[in-house]
Coordinates of C-alpha atoms in Angstrom, one line a residue:
X1 CA -286.0 139.0 3.6
X2 CA -288.1 141.6 5.5
X3 CA -287.6 142.8 9.0
X4 CA -288.7 140.6 11.8
X5 CA -292.5 140.7 11.8
X6 CA -293.9 139.6 15.1
X7 CA -297.6 138.5 15.1
X8 CA -300.2 140.6 16.7
X9 CA -301.2 138.8 19.9
X10 CA -304.6 140.5 20.0
X11 CA -305.6 139.0 16.7
X12 CA -307.4 135.8 17.8
X13 CA -310.3 135.8 15.4
X14 CA -308.7 133.1 13.2
X15 CA -306.7 130.3 14.7
X16 CA -303.0 130.3 13.8
X17 CA -303.3 126.6 13.3
X18 CA -306.4 124.7 12.4
X19 CA -306.2 120.9 11.8
X20 CA -309.3 119.1 10.6
X21 CA -309.7 115.3 10.3
X22 CA -306.0 114.6 9.9
X23 CA -305.3 111.0 9.1
X24 CA -302.1 109.1 8.5
X25 CA -301.6 105.4 7.5
X26 CA -298.5 103.3 7.5
X27 CA -298.4 99.6 6.4
X28 CA -300.6 97.8 8.8
X29 CA -300.9 100.8 11.1
X30 CA -303.4 103.7 11.4
X31 CA -301.0 106.1 13.1
X32 CA -303.4 109.1 13.2
X33 CA -307.2 108.8 13.0
X34 CA -309.3 111.8 12.2
X35 CA -307.6 114.3 14.5
X36 CA -308.7 117.9 14.8
X37 CA -307.0 120.7 16.8
X38 CA -306.7 124.5 16.9
X39 CA -304.0 126.7 18.3
X40 CA -304.5 130.5 18.7
X41 CA -302.1 133.4 18.7
X42 CA -300.2 133.7 22.1
X43 CA -301.4 130.3 23.3
X44 CA -299.5 127.2 24.5
X45 CA -301.3 124.0 23.5
X46 CA -299.8 120.9 25.1
X47 CA -300.1 117.6 23.3
X48 CA -299.8 114.6 25.5
X49 CA -300.2 110.8 25.1
X50 CA -298.4 107.5 25.5
X51 CA -295.7 106.4 23.1
X52 CA -297.6 105.3 20.0
X53 CA -300.5 107.8 20.7
X54 CA -299.7 109.7 17.4
X55 CA -297.8 112.7 18.8
X56 CA -294.7 112.3 16.6
X57 CA -296.8 111.5 13.5
X58 CA -298.9 114.7 14.0
X59 CA -295.7 116.8 14.5
X60 CA -294.1 115.5 11.4
X61 CA -297.2 116.2 9.3
X62 CA -297.4 119.8 10.7
X63 CA -293.6 120.1 9.9
X64 CA -294.1 118.9 6.3
X65 CA -292.1 115.7 6.8
X66 CA -295.2 113.4 6.3
X67 CA -298.0 114.1 3.9
X68 CA -301.5 113.5 5.3
X69 CA -303.6 110.7 3.9
X70 CA -306.7 112.7 4.9
X71 CA -307.7 116.0 6.4
X72 CA -306.4 119.5 6.2
X73 CA -303.8 121.8 7.8
X74 CA -304.6 125.5 7.7
X75 CA -302.3 128.4 8.9
X76 CA -304.2 131.6 9.6
X77 CA -307.1 130.2 7.7
X78 CA -305.2 129.3 4.5
X79 CA -305.2 125.5 3.7
X80 CA -301.6 124.3 3.2
X81 CA -300.4 121.4 1.0
X82 CA -296.8 120.8 2.1
X83 CA -294.5 119.0 -0.2
X84 CA -291.5 119.4 2.1
X85 CA -290.4 120.9 5.5
X86 CA -289.3 124.0 3.6
X87 CA -292.9 124.6 2.6
X88 CA -294.0 124.3 6.3
X89 CA -291.3 126.8 7.3
X90 CA -292.3 129.2 4.5
X91 CA -295.9 129.0 5.8
X92 CA -294.7 130.0 9.3
X93 CA -294.3 126.6 11.1
X94 CA -291.1 125.8 12.9
X95 CA -290.4 122.6 14.9
X96 CA -287.7 122.5 17.6
X97 CA -287.1 118.8 17.6
X98 CA -285.7 116.8 20.6
X99 CA -282.5 116.3 18.6
X100 CA -281.2 119.8 17.8
X101 CA -280.6 120.2 14.0
X102 CA -277.9 122.8 13.9
X103 CA -274.4 122.8 12.3
X104 CA -271.9 122.9 15.2
X105 CA -269.1 124.4 13.1
X106 CA -271.2 127.4 12.0
X107 CA -271.8 130.5 14.1
X108 CA -275.1 131.4 15.7
X109 CA -275.9 133.9 13.0
X110 CA -275.0 131.5 10.2
X111 CA -277.3 128.9 11.6
X112 CA -280.2 131.3 12.0
X113 CA -280.0 132.5 8.4
X114 CA -278.9 129.1 6.9
X115 CA -281.8 128.9 4.5
X116 CA -281.9 132.5 3.5
X117 CA -278.4 134.2 3.3
X118 CA -278.7 137.9 2.6
X119 CA -276.8 139.0 -0.5
X120 CA -275.1 142.3 -1.2
X121 CA -275.4 144.2 -4.5
X122 CA -272.3 142.6 -5.8
X123 CA -273.5 139.1 -5.0
X124 CA -271.6 138.3 -1.8
X125 CA -273.1 137.3 1.5
X126 CA -273.9 140.3 3.6
X127 CA -272.4 139.2 6.9
X128 CA -272.8 142.6 8.7
X129 CA -276.5 142.6 7.9
X130 CA -276.9 139.0 9.0
X131 CA -275.3 139.8 12.3
X132 CA -277.5 142.9 12.7
X133 CA -280.7 141.0 12.1
X134 CA -279.6 138.3 14.4
X135 CA -279.1 140.9 17.2
X136 CA -282.4 142.4 16.4
X137 CA -284.1 139.0 16.9
X138 CA -282.3 138.5 20.2
X139 CA -283.3 142.0 21.4
X140 CA -286.9 141.5 20.6
X141 CA -287.1 138.0 22.0
X142 CA -284.9 138.7 25.0
X143 CA -282.2 136.2 24.2
X144 CA -278.7 136.5 25.5
X145 CA -276.8 135.1 22.5
X146 CA -273.7 136.1 20.7
X147 CA -274.2 136.0 16.9
X148 CA -270.5 135.2 16.3
X149 CA -270.3 132.3 18.8
X150 CA -269.8 128.8 17.4
X151 CA -272.9 126.7 17.9
X152 CA -270.8 123.7 19.0
X153 CA -269.6 125.7 22.0
X154 CA -273.2 126.4 23.3
X155 CA -275.2 124.5 25.8
X156 CA -278.3 122.5 24.8
X157 CA -280.5 125.3 26.2
X158 CA -278.6 127.9 24.2
X159 CA -278.9 125.8 21.0
X160 CA -282.7 125.7 21.6
X161 CA -282.7 129.5 21.6
X162 CA -280.8 129.4 18.2
X163 CA -283.5 127.1 16.8
X164 CA -286.3 129.4 18.1
X165 CA -284.4 132.4 16.6
X166 CA -284.5 130.6 13.3
X167 CA -288.2 130.4 13.7
X168 CA -288.5 134.1 14.4
X169 CA -286.2 134.9 11.4
X170 CA -288.7 133.2 9.2
X171 CA -291.6 135.1 10.7
X172 CA -292.9 131.9 12.4
X173 CA -296.5 132.0 13.5
X174 CA -296.4 128.6 15.1
X175 CA -293.5 127.0 17.1
X176 CA -293.7 123.3 18.0
X177 CA -291.5 122.1 20.8
X178 CA -290.9 118.4 21.0
X179 CA -289.8 117.2 24.5
X180 CA -287.7 120.4 24.8
X181 CA -286.6 119.8 28.4
X182 CA -285.3 116.2 28.0
X183 CA -281.6 117.3 28.3
X184 CA -282.0 120.5 30.4
X185 CA -281.1 121.2 34.0
X186 CA -283.8 122.6 36.3
X187 CA -282.4 126.1 35.9
X188 CA -282.4 125.8 32.1
X189 CA -286.0 124.5 32.2
X190 CA -286.9 127.7 34.1
X191 CA -285.2 129.8 31.5
X192 CA -287.0 128.0 28.7
X193 CA -290.4 128.7 30.3
X194 CA -289.5 132.4 30.5
X195 CA -288.7 132.3 26.8
X196 CA -292.0 130.6 26.1
X197 CA -293.8 133.3 28.0
X198 CA -291.9 135.9 26.0
X199 CA -293.0 134.2 22.7
X200 CA -296.6 134.2 23.9
X201 CA -296.4 137.9 24.5
X202 CA -295.2 138.3 20.9
X203 CA -298.2 136.5 19.6
X204 CA -296.5 133.2 18.7
X205 CA -298.7 130.1 18.9
X206 CA -296.9 127.2 20.6
X207 CA -297.4 123.5 20.6
X208 CA -295.6 121.9 23.5
X209 CA -295.1 118.1 23.5
X210 CA -293.9 116.5 26.7
X211 CA -294.5 113.4 28.9
X212 CA -293.6 115.5 32.0
X213 CA -297.0 116.3 33.5
X214 CA -295.7 118.9 36.0
X215 CA -294.5 120.9 33.0
X216 CA -297.8 120.6 31.2
X217 CA -299.6 122.1 34.2
X218 CA -297.1 124.9 34.5
X219 CA -296.7 126.1 31.0
X220 CA -299.7 125.2 28.9
X221 CA -303.1 127.0 28.5
X222 CA -304.9 124.0 27.0
X223 CA -304.0 120.4 26.5
X224 CA -304.9 117.9 23.8
X225 CA -304.8 114.2 24.7
X226 CA -304.2 111.6 22.1
X227 CA -304.6 107.8 22.6
X228 CA -304.0 105.1 20.0
X229 CA -303.9 107.7 17.2
X230 CA -307.2 109.2 18.2
X231 CA -308.2 112.6 19.7
X232 CA -309.5 112.0 23.2
X233 CA -310.1 115.6 24.5
X234 CA -308.9 119.2 24.4
X235 CA -309.6 121.2 27.6
X236 CA -308.1 124.1 29.6
X237 CA -305.2 122.6 31.5
X238 CA -306.5 124.2 34.7
X239 CA -309.6 122.0 34.4
X240 CA -307.5 118.8 34.8
X241 CA -305.9 117.1 37.8
X242 CA -302.8 115.0 37.5
X243 CA -305.1 111.9 38.0
X244 CA -307.6 112.9 35.3
X245 CA -304.8 113.5 32.7
X246 CA -303.3 110.1 33.4
X247 CA -306.7 108.5 33.2
X248 CA -307.4 110.0 29.8
X249 CA -303.9 109.2 28.5
X250 CA -303.9 105.5 29.5
X251 CA -307.6 104.8 29.6
X252 CA -307.5 103.6 33.2
X253 CA -307.5 105.0 36.7
X254 CA -304.4 106.1 38.5
X255 CA -305.3 103.7 41.3
X256 CA -304.2 100.9 38.9
X257 CA -300.7 102.4 38.4
X258 CA -299.0 100.6 41.2
X259 CA -300.0 97.0 41.4
X260 CA -299.1 95.3 44.6
X261 CA -298.8 91.5 44.6
X262 CA -298.4 89.6 47.8
X263 CA -294.7 89.9 48.7
X264 CA -293.2 87.4 51.1
X265 CA -289.8 88.6 52.4
X266 CA -287.1 86.0 52.7
X267 CA -283.6 86.1 54.2
X268 CA -281.3 89.1 53.8
X269 CA -279.7 89.1 50.4
X270 CA -277.8 92.4 50.4
X271 CA -275.9 93.6 53.5
X272 CA -274.0 96.9 53.2
X273 CA -272.0 98.1 56.2
X274 CA -270.1 101.4 56.7
X275 CA -269.7 102.2 53.0
X276 CA -267.6 105.2 52.1
X277 CA -266.5 106.6 48.7
X278 CA -264.1 109.5 48.1
X279 CA -266.6 111.5 46.1
X280 CA -269.8 111.3 48.0
X281 CA -270.9 108.4 50.3
X282 CA -270.5 108.7 54.0
X283 CA -271.0 105.6 56.3
X284 CA -273.8 104.0 54.4
X285 CA -275.4 100.9 56.0
X286 CA -278.5 99.0 55.0
X287 CA -279.9 95.6 54.1
X288 CA -282.4 94.2 51.6
X289 CA -284.3 91.0 51.8
X290 CA -285.4 88.6 49.1
X291 CA -288.8 89.8 47.7
X292 CA -288.4 93.3 49.1
X293 CA -288.2 96.7 47.3
X294 CA -286.0 99.1 49.1
X295 CA -286.4 102.6 47.8
X296 CA -283.8 105.4 48.1
X297 CA -284.9 109.0 47.9
X298 CA -282.9 112.2 47.9
X299 CA -282.7 115.6 46.3
X300 CA -280.3 116.3 43.5
X301 CA -276.7 115.6 44.6
X302 CA -277.7 113.5 47.6
X303 CA -275.8 110.5 46.3
X304 CA -278.4 108.1 44.8
X305 CA -276.6 107.4 41.6
X306 CA -273.2 107.2 43.3
X307 CA -274.6 104.6 45.7
X308 CA -276.1 102.6 42.9
X309 CA -272.7 102.5 41.1
X310 CA -270.8 101.7 44.2
X311 CA -273.0 98.8 45.1
X312 CA -272.4 97.0 41.8
X313 CA -268.7 97.8 41.6
X314 CA -268.7 100.5 38.9
X315 CA -267.3 103.1 41.3
X316 CA -264.5 102.4 43.9
X317 CA -265.2 102.4 47.6
X318 CA -262.7 103.7 50.2
X319 CA -264.1 101.8 53.2
X320 CA -266.9 99.4 54.2
X321 CA -268.3 96.1 52.9
X322 CA -271.0 94.7 50.6
X323 CA -272.2 91.2 51.0
X324 CA -274.5 89.3 48.7
X325 CA -276.1 86.2 50.4
X326 CA -273.2 86.4 52.8
X327 CA -270.5 86.5 50.1
X328 CA -268.2 89.5 50.3
X329 CA -268.1 91.6 47.1
X330 CA -264.3 91.4 46.9
X331 CA -262.5 92.3 44.7
X332 CA -264.9 95.3 44.4
X333 CA -265.7 95.1 40.6
X334 CA -268.5 94.7 38.2
X335 CA -267.2 91.2 37.2
X336 CA -267.4 90.1 40.8
X337 CA -270.8 91.7 41.5
X338 CA -272.2 90.0 38.3
X339 CA -270.9 86.6 39.4
X340 CA -272.8 87.1 42.7
X341 CA -276.0 87.9 40.9
X342 CA -276.0 91.7 41.2
X343 CA -277.1 93.9 38.2
X344 CA -277.6 97.6 37.6
X345 CA -280.2 99.3 35.4
X346 CA -278.5 102.7 34.9
X347 CA -280.3 106.0 34.8
X348 CA -278.6 106.6 31.4
X349 CA -279.6 103.6 29.4
X350 CA -278.3 104.9 26.1
X351 CA -274.7 105.6 27.4
X352 CA -274.4 103.0 30.1
X353 CA -276.7 100.2 29.1
X354 CA -277.6 99.8 25.5
X355 CA -275.6 99.3 22.3
X356 CA -277.8 101.7 20.3
X357 CA -276.8 100.4 16.8
X358 CA -277.1 96.7 17.7
X359 CA -280.3 94.8 17.3
X360 CA -282.8 93.9 20.0
X361 CA -281.7 90.3 20.4
X362 CA -278.0 91.1 20.9
X363 CA -278.8 93.8 23.4
X364 CA -281.0 91.4 25.3
X365 CA -278.6 88.4 25.4
X366 CA -275.3 90.4 25.9
X367 CA -274.8 89.5 29.6
X368 CA -275.7 85.9 29.0
X369 CA -274.1 85.3 25.7
X370 CA -272.0 82.4 27.1
X371 CA -275.2 80.4 27.5
X372 CA -275.6 80.4 23.7
X373 CA -272.0 79.9 22.8
X374 CA -270.4 76.5 22.0
X375 CA -266.9 76.2 20.6
X376 CA -266.7 79.9 19.9
X377 CA -269.9 79.9 17.9
X378 CA -273.2 81.5 18.9
X379 CA -276.3 79.3 18.6
X380 CA -278.4 81.9 16.9
X381 CA -281.6 79.8 17.0
X382 CA -281.4 79.3 20.7
X383 CA -280.5 82.9 21.3
X384 CA -283.5 84.1 19.2
X385 CA -285.9 81.7 20.9
X386 CA -284.9 82.9 24.4
X387 CA -285.1 86.5 23.3
X388 CA -288.6 86.0 21.9
X389 CA -289.7 84.4 25.2
X390 CA -288.8 87.6 27.0
X391 CA -290.5 89.7 24.4
X392 CA -293.7 87.7 25.0
X393 CA -293.3 87.8 28.8
X394 CA -292.7 91.5 29.1
X395 CA -295.0 92.5 26.1
X396 CA -292.2 94.3 24.4
X397 CA -293.5 96.2 21.4
X398 CA -291.4 95.8 18.3
X399 CA -291.6 94.8 14.6
X400 CA -288.9 92.2 14.8
X401 CA -286.0 91.0 17.0
X402 CA -283.5 92.1 14.3
X403 CA -284.4 95.8 14.4
X404 CA -282.0 98.3 16.0
X405 CA -282.6 98.9 19.7
X406 CA -282.6 102.7 19.0
X407 CA -285.9 102.3 17.1
X408 CA -287.7 101.2 20.2
X409 CA -289.5 103.5 22.6
X410 CA -287.8 104.3 26.0
X411 CA -290.2 102.0 27.9
X412 CA -289.5 99.1 25.6
X413 CA -285.7 99.8 25.8
X414 CA -286.0 99.5 29.5
X415 CA -287.8 96.2 29.2
X416 CA -285.0 94.9 27.0
X417 CA -282.4 95.9 29.7
X418 CA -284.5 94.2 32.4
X419 CA -284.7 91.1 30.2
X420 CA -280.9 91.1 29.8
X421 CA -280.3 90.9 33.5
X422 CA -283.0 88.3 34.2
X423 CA -281.7 86.2 31.3
X424 CA -278.4 86.1 33.0
X425 CA -279.9 85.2 36.4
X426 CA -280.0 87.7 39.2
X427 CA -280.4 87.8 43.0
X428 CA -280.4 91.6 43.2
X429 CA -281.4 94.3 40.7
X430 CA -280.4 97.9 41.3
X431 CA -282.8 100.3 39.4
X432 CA -281.5 103.9 39.0
X433 CA -284.4 106.1 37.8
X434 CA -285.9 103.2 35.9
X435 CA -288.8 105.3 34.4
X436 CA -286.8 108.4 33.4
X437 CA -287.6 109.6 29.9
X438 CA -290.6 107.3 29.3
X439 CA -294.3 108.1 29.1
X440 CA -297.0 107.4 31.7
X441 CA -298.4 104.4 30.0
X442 CA -294.9 102.7 29.7
X443 CA -294.3 103.6 33.3
X444 CA -297.3 101.6 34.4
X445 CA -295.8 98.6 32.6
X446 CA -292.4 99.1 34.3
X447 CA -294.1 99.4 37.7
X448 CA -295.9 96.1 37.1
X449 CA -292.6 94.4 36.1
X450 CA -290.9 95.6 39.3
X451 CA -293.7 94.3 41.4
X452 CA -293.6 91.0 39.5
X453 CA -289.9 90.6 40.1
X454 CA -290.2 91.3 43.8
X455 CA -293.1 88.9 44.2
X456 CA -290.9 86.2 42.6
X457 CA -288.3 86.7 45.3
X458 CA -285.8 89.2 43.7
X459 CA -284.3 91.8 46.0
X460 CA -284.9 95.2 44.4
X461 CA -283.0 98.4 45.2
X462 CA -284.9 101.4 43.7
X463 CA -283.3 104.8 43.3
X464 CA -285.8 107.4 42.3
X465 CA -286.6 111.1 42.5
X466 CA -290.3 110.5 41.8
X467 CA -292.3 110.5 45.1
X468 CA -295.3 108.6 43.8
X469 CA -293.0 106.0 42.4
X470 CA -291.1 105.7 45.7
X471 CA -294.3 105.3 47.8
X472 CA -296.1 103.1 45.2
X473 CA -293.4 100.5 44.8
X474 CA -291.2 100.5 47.9
X475 CA -291.6 98.4 51.1
X476 CA -289.1 100.4 53.0
X477 CA -287.5 103.8 52.2
X478 CA -284.1 105.1 52.9
X479 CA -283.6 108.9 52.6
X480 CA -280.2 110.3 51.4
X481 CA -278.8 113.8 52.1
X482 CA -275.3 114.8 51.3
X483 CA -274.2 111.2 50.9
X484 CA -275.6 110.0 54.2
X485 CA -278.7 108.0 55.1
X486 CA -280.7 110.4 57.3
X487 CA -283.8 108.2 57.9
X488 CA -285.3 104.8 57.1
X489 CA -289.1 104.4 57.0
X490 CA -291.7 101.7 56.5
X491 CA -293.6 102.8 53.5
X492 CA -296.9 101.9 55.1
X493 CA -296.2 104.4 58.0
X494 CA -294.7 107.5 56.4
X495 CA -295.9 110.7 54.8
X496 CA -294.3 112.7 51.9
X497 CA -293.6 115.5 54.3
X498 CA -291.6 113.2 56.6
X499 CA -289.6 112.0 53.6
X500 CA -288.9 115.5 52.4
X501 CA -287.9 116.7 55.9
X502 CA -285.4 113.9 56.1
X503 CA -284.1 114.8 52.6
X504 CA -283.2 118.4 53.5
X505 CA -281.4 117.7 56.8

């Protein structure tokens, strides 16, 4: 293997990547339809679109996982015909997938040179040379990594640097990042962006795939929008507004994102008085009426998730009371809260909501399984019929009810969780970051479902860090800071500035 050969960032005459008329078909689906893009040296091209737009299919073809049914892929002007991911890597394309593909038991250096161990004259692995070359990569790229550290001991952001180092070790000309910030803290995101700027200065071409529009505006030079497998546009990112990006992605105006049905408020359903917890909450009191969406906003660490879990009995309280339709939540437990018609949609649906290896039907009927059970046996026909009715009602996109829930998109997984609670029968739903990790198009469908539930008389408690979501869905807003409610506003009579002022008190 040669020394690290960084591309010349001034050589922009030929695109690093040139894709022309790329097409991919699956049984019954045209996943990618005549897509053409270019990426140049030292450029970040963002690729955005809803789930099902074709982003993943495009990435996998560029990575050599899928073979195109039509069109060409060229690297530095040379047309490629990948038979495997190894061919794509050899040609200079490296993908940093959302799920990191490293061996935890191996060291950083071992993972970097996994495909190309250096051999001494006597046929043994040249570990000193491997470590030296790893350090050379870190120095050139500005990475603070220890080549002898075990990868399993590293943070997700550090593991991403190892993946990027693997790309540089193979003289990568193109690095593709697939939702790279999904598991990162804000500080780690900032560090990743610094790394991307460093890669740009080294002449690396970068494709950045994300559903987080604020990141697209900050880090990309141009953005390509895909919709339903088709290329919609490629423009300088600076020429877009947030609204124009969303409109091109979903094919409709942002004004339609937050539907507002006529909501008729009923009696108080939830009454919380003087709630304290040992870890965060301090004298929390509020009420929610039938048909009302009460939004909670706060900065990181303000106590939104702690409050959500305390309300439904997941976390213990040290003082105060919670009443549902006048009935005291006592004992304070999830079993009691469920019996009173109170449910939680957690911010971490994979760890605290879904059984990822179970099928869609079982995930949907889990809370209401007793309704389909007689004499210890589940009436599978009735269970399936009810599950299908919710699939139809919420327009859940799937191939069949028997497929594993993990194969569904994030937005459709959220719809399954909502279906679970509604199937059980609720008076109150607590939504903790309900649109986290899902694309803009799926968000609009979740927004519509929340509005529908409120208009049907459900009491909705919404915990969100997204200001547009807060203002677009809520009837009233409570602001949290350091575990306390610092202000309560009518949504129709408040500004973003007033909400933020209350959040930093």
